C-alpha positions as protocol buffer text, in pm:
chain_id: "A"
residue {
  index: 1
  type: UNK
  ca { x: 1604 y: 905 z: 8473 }
}
residue {
  index: 2
  type: UNK
  ca { x: 1552 y: 587 z: 8667 }
}
residue {
  index: 3
  type: UNK
  ca { x: 1639 y: 253 z: 8507 }
}
residue {
  index: 4
  type: UNK
  ca { x: 1338 y: 23 z: 8477 }
}
residue {
  index: 5
  type: UNK
  ca { x: 1388 y: -353 z: 8478 }
}
residue {
  index: 6
  type: UNK
  ca { x: 1120 y: -602 z: 8385 }
}
residue {
  index: 7
  type: UNK
  ca { x: 1090 y: -977 z: 8430 }
}
residue {
  index: 8
  type: UNK
  ca { x: 1016 y: -1159 z: 8107 }
}
residue {
  index: 9
  type: UNK
  ca { x: 888 y: -1519 z: 8087 }
}
residue {
  index: 10
  type: UNK
  ca { x: 1042 y: -1673 z: 7776 }
}
residue {
  index: 11
  type: UNK
  ca { x: 932 y: -1992 z: 7603 }
}
residue {
  index: 12
  type: UNK
  ca { x: 1209 y: -2249 z: 7559 }
}
residue {
  index: 13
  type: UNK
  ca { x: 1042 y: -2397 z: 7249 }
}
residue {
  index: 14
  type: UNK
  ca { x: 1015 y: -2092 z: 7022 }
}
residue {
  index: 15
  type: UNK
  ca { x: 1222 y: -1828 z: 7203 }
}
residue {
  index: 16
  type: UNK
  ca { x: 935 y: -1580 z: 7224 }
}
residue {
  index: 17
  type: UNK
  ca { x: 787 y: -1443 z: 7543 }
}
residue {
  index: 18
  type: UNK
  ca { x: 439 y: -1499 z: 7679 }
}
residue {
  index: 19
  type: UNK
  ca { x: 433 y: -1271 z: 7982 }
}
residue {
  index: 20
  type: UNK
  ca { x: 627 y: -987 z: 8140 }
}
residue {
  index: 21
  type: UNK
  ca { x: 593 y: -763 z: 8442 }
}
residue {
  index: 22
  type: UNK
  ca { x: 794 y: -495 z: 8621 }
}
residue {
  index: 23
  type: UNK
  ca { x: 1075 y: -641 z: 8832 }
}
residue {
  index: 24
  type: UNK
  ca { x: 999 y: -387 z: 9103 }
}
residue {
  index: 25
  type: UNK
  ca { x: 624 y: -346 z: 9144 }
}
residue {
  index: 26
  type: UNK
  ca { x: 674 y: -8 z: 9307 }
}
residue {
  index: 27
  type: UNK
  ca { x: 745 y: 121 z: 8953 }
}
residue {
  index: 28
  type: UNK
  ca { x: 396 y: 35 z: 8828 }
}
residue {
  index: 29
  type: UNK
  ca { x: 297 y: 402 z: 8814 }
}
residue {
  index: 30
  type: UNK
  ca { x: 602 y: 502 z: 8608 }
}
residue {
  index: 31
  type: UNK
  ca { x: 494 y: 656 z: 8273 }
}
residue {
  index: 32
  type: UNK
  ca { x: 719 y: 423 z: 8069 }
}
residue {
  index: 33
  type: UNK
  ca { x: 573 y: 115 z: 8239 }
}
residue {
  index: 34
  type: UNK
  ca { x: 218 y: 238 z: 8185 }
}
residue {
  index: 35
  type: UNK
  ca { x: 295 y: 319 z: 7820 }
}
residue {
  index: 36
  type: UNK
  ca { x: 442 y: -27 z: 7766 }
}
residue {
  index: 37
  type: UNK
  ca { x: 135 y: -184 z: 7929 }
}
residue {
  index: 38
  type: UNK
  ca { x: -104 y: 3 z: 7698 }
}
residue {
  index: 39
  type: UNK
  ca { x: 112 y: -79 z: 7396 }
}
residue {
  index: 40
  type: UNK
  ca { x: 113 y: -459 z: 7450 }
}
residue {
  index: 41
  type: UNK
  ca { x: -192 y: -538 z: 7659 }
}
residue {
  index: 42
  type: UNK
  ca { x: -262 y: -782 z: 7937 }
}
residue {
  index: 43
  type: UNK
  ca { x: -135 y: -1122 z: 7828 }
}
residue {
  index: 44
  type: UNK
  ca { x: 204 y: -989 z: 7713 }
}
residue {
  index: 45
  type: UNK
  ca { x: 266 y: -730 z: 7983 }
}
residue {
  index: 46
  type: UNK
  ca { x: 88 y: -735 z: 8316 }
}
residue {
  index: 47
  type: UNK
  ca { x: 85 y: -505 z: 8615 }
}
residue {
  index: 48
  type: UNK
  ca { x: -57 y: -779 z: 8837 }
}
residue {
  index: 49
  type: UNK
  ca { x: 199 y: -987 z: 9027 }
}
residue {
  index: 50
  type: UNK
  ca { x: -31 y: -1290 z: 9063 }
}
residue {
  index: 51
  type: UNK
  ca { x: -100 y: -1302 z: 8688 }
}
residue {
  index: 52
  type: UNK
  ca { x: 272 y: -1306 z: 8613 }
}
residue {
  index: 53
  type: UNK
  ca { x: 332 y: -1580 z: 8872 }
}
residue {
  index: 54
  type: UNK
  ca { x: 64 y: -1795 z: 8705 }
}
residue {
  index: 55
  type: UNK
  ca { x: 253 y: -1759 z: 8376 }
}
residue {
  index: 56
  type: UNK
  ca { x: 566 y: -1891 z: 8547 }
}
residue {
  index: 57
  type: UNK
  ca { x: 387 y: -2216 z: 8628 }
}
residue {
  index: 58
  type: UNK
  ca { x: 364 y: -2315 z: 8261 }
}
residue {
  index: 59
  type: UNK
  ca { x: 595 y: -2575 z: 8107 }
}
residue {
  index: 60
  type: UNK
  ca { x: 912 y: -2475 z: 7919 }
}
residue {
  index: 61
  type: UNK
  ca { x: 930 y: -2130 z: 8077 }
}
residue {
  index: 62
  type: UNK
  ca { x: 1241 y: -1945 z: 8185 }
}
residue {
  index: 63
  type: UNK
  ca { x: 1242 y: -1599 z: 8345 }
}
residue {
  index: 64
  type: UNK
  ca { x: 1499 y: -1333 z: 8262 }
}
residue {
  index: 65
  type: UNK
  ca { x: 1531 y: -982 z: 8399 }
}
residue {
  index: 66
  type: UNK
  ca { x: 1586 y: -725 z: 8125 }
}
residue {
  index: 67
  type: UNK
  ca { x: 1612 y: -351 z: 8099 }
}
residue {
  index: 68
  type: UNK
  ca { x: 1290 y: -209 z: 7954 }
}
residue {
  index: 69
  type: UNK
  ca { x: 1475 y: -19 z: 7680 }
}
residue {
  index: 70
  type: UNK
  ca { x: 1660 y: -338 z: 7574 }
}
residue {
  index: 71
  type: UNK
  ca { x: 1335 y: -533 z: 7574 }
}
residue {
  index: 72
  type: UNK
  ca { x: 1169 y: -279 z: 7343 }
}
residue {
  index: 73
  type: UNK
  ca { x: 1410 y: -381 z: 7063 }
}
residue {
  index: 74
  type: UNK
  ca { x: 1262 y: -734 z: 7034 }
}
residue {
  index: 75
  type: UNK
  ca { x: 927 y: -685 z: 7203 }
}
residue {
  index: 76
  type: UNK
  ca { x: 726 y: -814 z: 6904 }
}
residue {
  index: 77
  type: UNK
  ca { x: 853 y: -1173 z: 6938 }
}
residue {
  index: 78
  type: UNK
  ca { x: 549 y: -1324 z: 7105 }
}
residue {
  index: 79
  type: UNK
  ca { x: 509 y: -1689 z: 7196 }
}
residue {
  index: 80
  type: UNK
  ca { x: 206 y: -1859 z: 7042 }
}
residue {
  index: 81
  type: UNK
  ca { x: 285 y: -2211 z: 7169 }
}
residue {
  index: 82
  type: UNK
  ca { x: 24 y: -2403 z: 7364 }
}
residue {
  index: 83
  type: UNK
  ca { x: 160 y: -2499 z: 7703 }
}
residue {
  index: 84
  type: UNK
  ca { x: 16 y: -2688 z: 7991 }
}
residue {
  index: 85
  type: UNK
  ca { x: 95 y: -2626 z: 8357 }
}
residue {
  index: 86
  type: UNK
  ca { x: 410 y: -2785 z: 8495 }
}
residue {
  index: 87
  type: UNK
  ca { x: 346 y: -3119 z: 8659 }
}
residue {
  index: 88
  type: UNK
  ca { x: 348 y: -3092 z: 9034 }
}
residue {
  index: 89
  type: UNK
  ca { x: 595 y: -3316 z: 9214 }
}
residue {
  index: 90
  type: UNK
  ca { x: 382 y: -3524 z: 9443 }
}
residue {
  index: 91
  type: UNK
  ca { x: 532 y: -3676 z: 9754 }
}
residue {
  index: 92
  type: UNK
  ca { x: 380 y: -4011 z: 9832 }
}
residue {
  index: 93
  type: UNK
  ca { x: 314 y: -4078 z: 10197 }
}
residue {
  index: 94
  type: UNK
  ca { x: 262 y: -4431 z: 10317 }
}
residue {
  index: 95
  type: UNK
  ca { x: 101 y: -4513 z: 10648 }
}
residue {
  index: 96
  type: UNK
  ca { x: 155 y: -4847 z: 10811 }
}
residue {
  index: 97
  type: UNK
  ca { x: -77 y: -4998 z: 11069 }
}
residue {
  index: 98
  type: UNK
  ca { x: 61 y: -4983 z: 11421 }
}
residue {
  index: 99
  type: UNK
  ca { x: 80 y: -5318 z: 11593 }
}
residue {
  index: 100
  type: UNK
  ca { x: -78 y: -5377 z: 11934 }
}
residue {
  index: 101
  type: UNK
  ca { x: 259 y: -5462 z: 12089 }
}
residue {
  index: 102
  type: UNK
  ca { x: 390 y: -5111 z: 12037 }
}
residue {
  index: 103
  type: UNK
  ca { x: 79 y: -4958 z: 12190 }
}
residue {
  index: 104
  type: UNK
  ca { x: 94 y: -5191 z: 12491 }
}
residue {
  index: 105
  type: UNK
  ca { x: 460 y: -5112 z: 12552 }
}
residue {
  index: 106
  type: UNK
  ca { x: 388 y: -4744 z: 12531 }
}
residue {
  index: 107
  type: UNK
  ca { x: 112 y: -4762 z: 12792 }
}
residue {
  index: 108
  type: UNK
  ca { x: 301 y: -4981 z: 13039 }
}
residue {
  index: 109
  type: UNK
  ca { x: 444 y: -4811 z: 13346 }
}
residue {
  index: 110
  type: UNK
  ca { x: 805 y: -4880 z: 13432 }
}
residue {
  index: 111
  type: UNK
  ca { x: 928 y: -4970 z: 13782 }
}
residue {
  index: 112
  type: UNK
  ca { x: 1126 y: -4648 z: 13816 }
}
residue {
  index: 113
  type: UNK
  ca { x: 814 y: -4440 z: 13752 }
}
residue {
  index: 114
  type: UNK
  ca { x: 631 y: -4625 z: 14029 }
}
residue {
  index: 115
  type: UNK
  ca { x: 920 y: -4566 z: 14268 }
}
residue {
  index: 116
  type: UNK
  ca { x: 928 y: -4191 z: 14203 }
}
residue {
  index: 117
  type: UNK
  ca { x: 554 y: -4151 z: 14234 }
}
residue {
  index: 118
  type: UNK
  ca { x: 566 y: -4324 z: 14573 }
}
residue {
  index: 119
  type: UNK
  ca { x: 855 y: -4102 z: 14687 }
}
residue {
  index: 120
  type: UNK
  ca { x: 661 y: -3795 z: 14573 }
}
residue {
  index: 121
  type: UNK
  ca { x: 352 y: -3898 z: 14772 }
}
residue {
  index: 122
  type: UNK
  ca { x: 555 y: -3981 z: 15084 }
}
residue {
  index: 123
  type: UNK
  ca { x: 737 y: -3650 z: 15066 }
}
residue {
  index: 124
  type: UNK
  ca { x: 411 y: -3454 z: 15080 }
}
residue {
  index: 125
  type: UNK
  ca { x: 266 y: -3673 z: 15356 }
}
residue {
  index: 126
  type: UNK
  ca { x: 543 y: -3579 z: 15599 }
}
residue {
  index: 127
  type: UNK
  ca { x: 566 y: -3208 z: 15523 }
}
């Protein structure tokens, strides 16, 4: 018999769990996983990877990987806390106006560039 592990999203406030899913989604069709899904229902156990990942974005959530048989011992400890999504760390970007001096210096042609362009033209004139 194959060992089935599940990922469980626990609440740090009450210690209960608010979502769980198979650790390996190739085991979704396993009879024990299907039985556990029908026993608990969608918010507590999901077969959809995206739904579980949305549950991870809530505040005060920690994910642990457990054996399914060990999880069945305390699988009635649900989390009923109201949580909001984790705040997103925003990176502030400041843009400064570019002065005209920098643009003029960038567009100016140096003396060495003029020399090499003249050498290039002369080279092709004599060949």
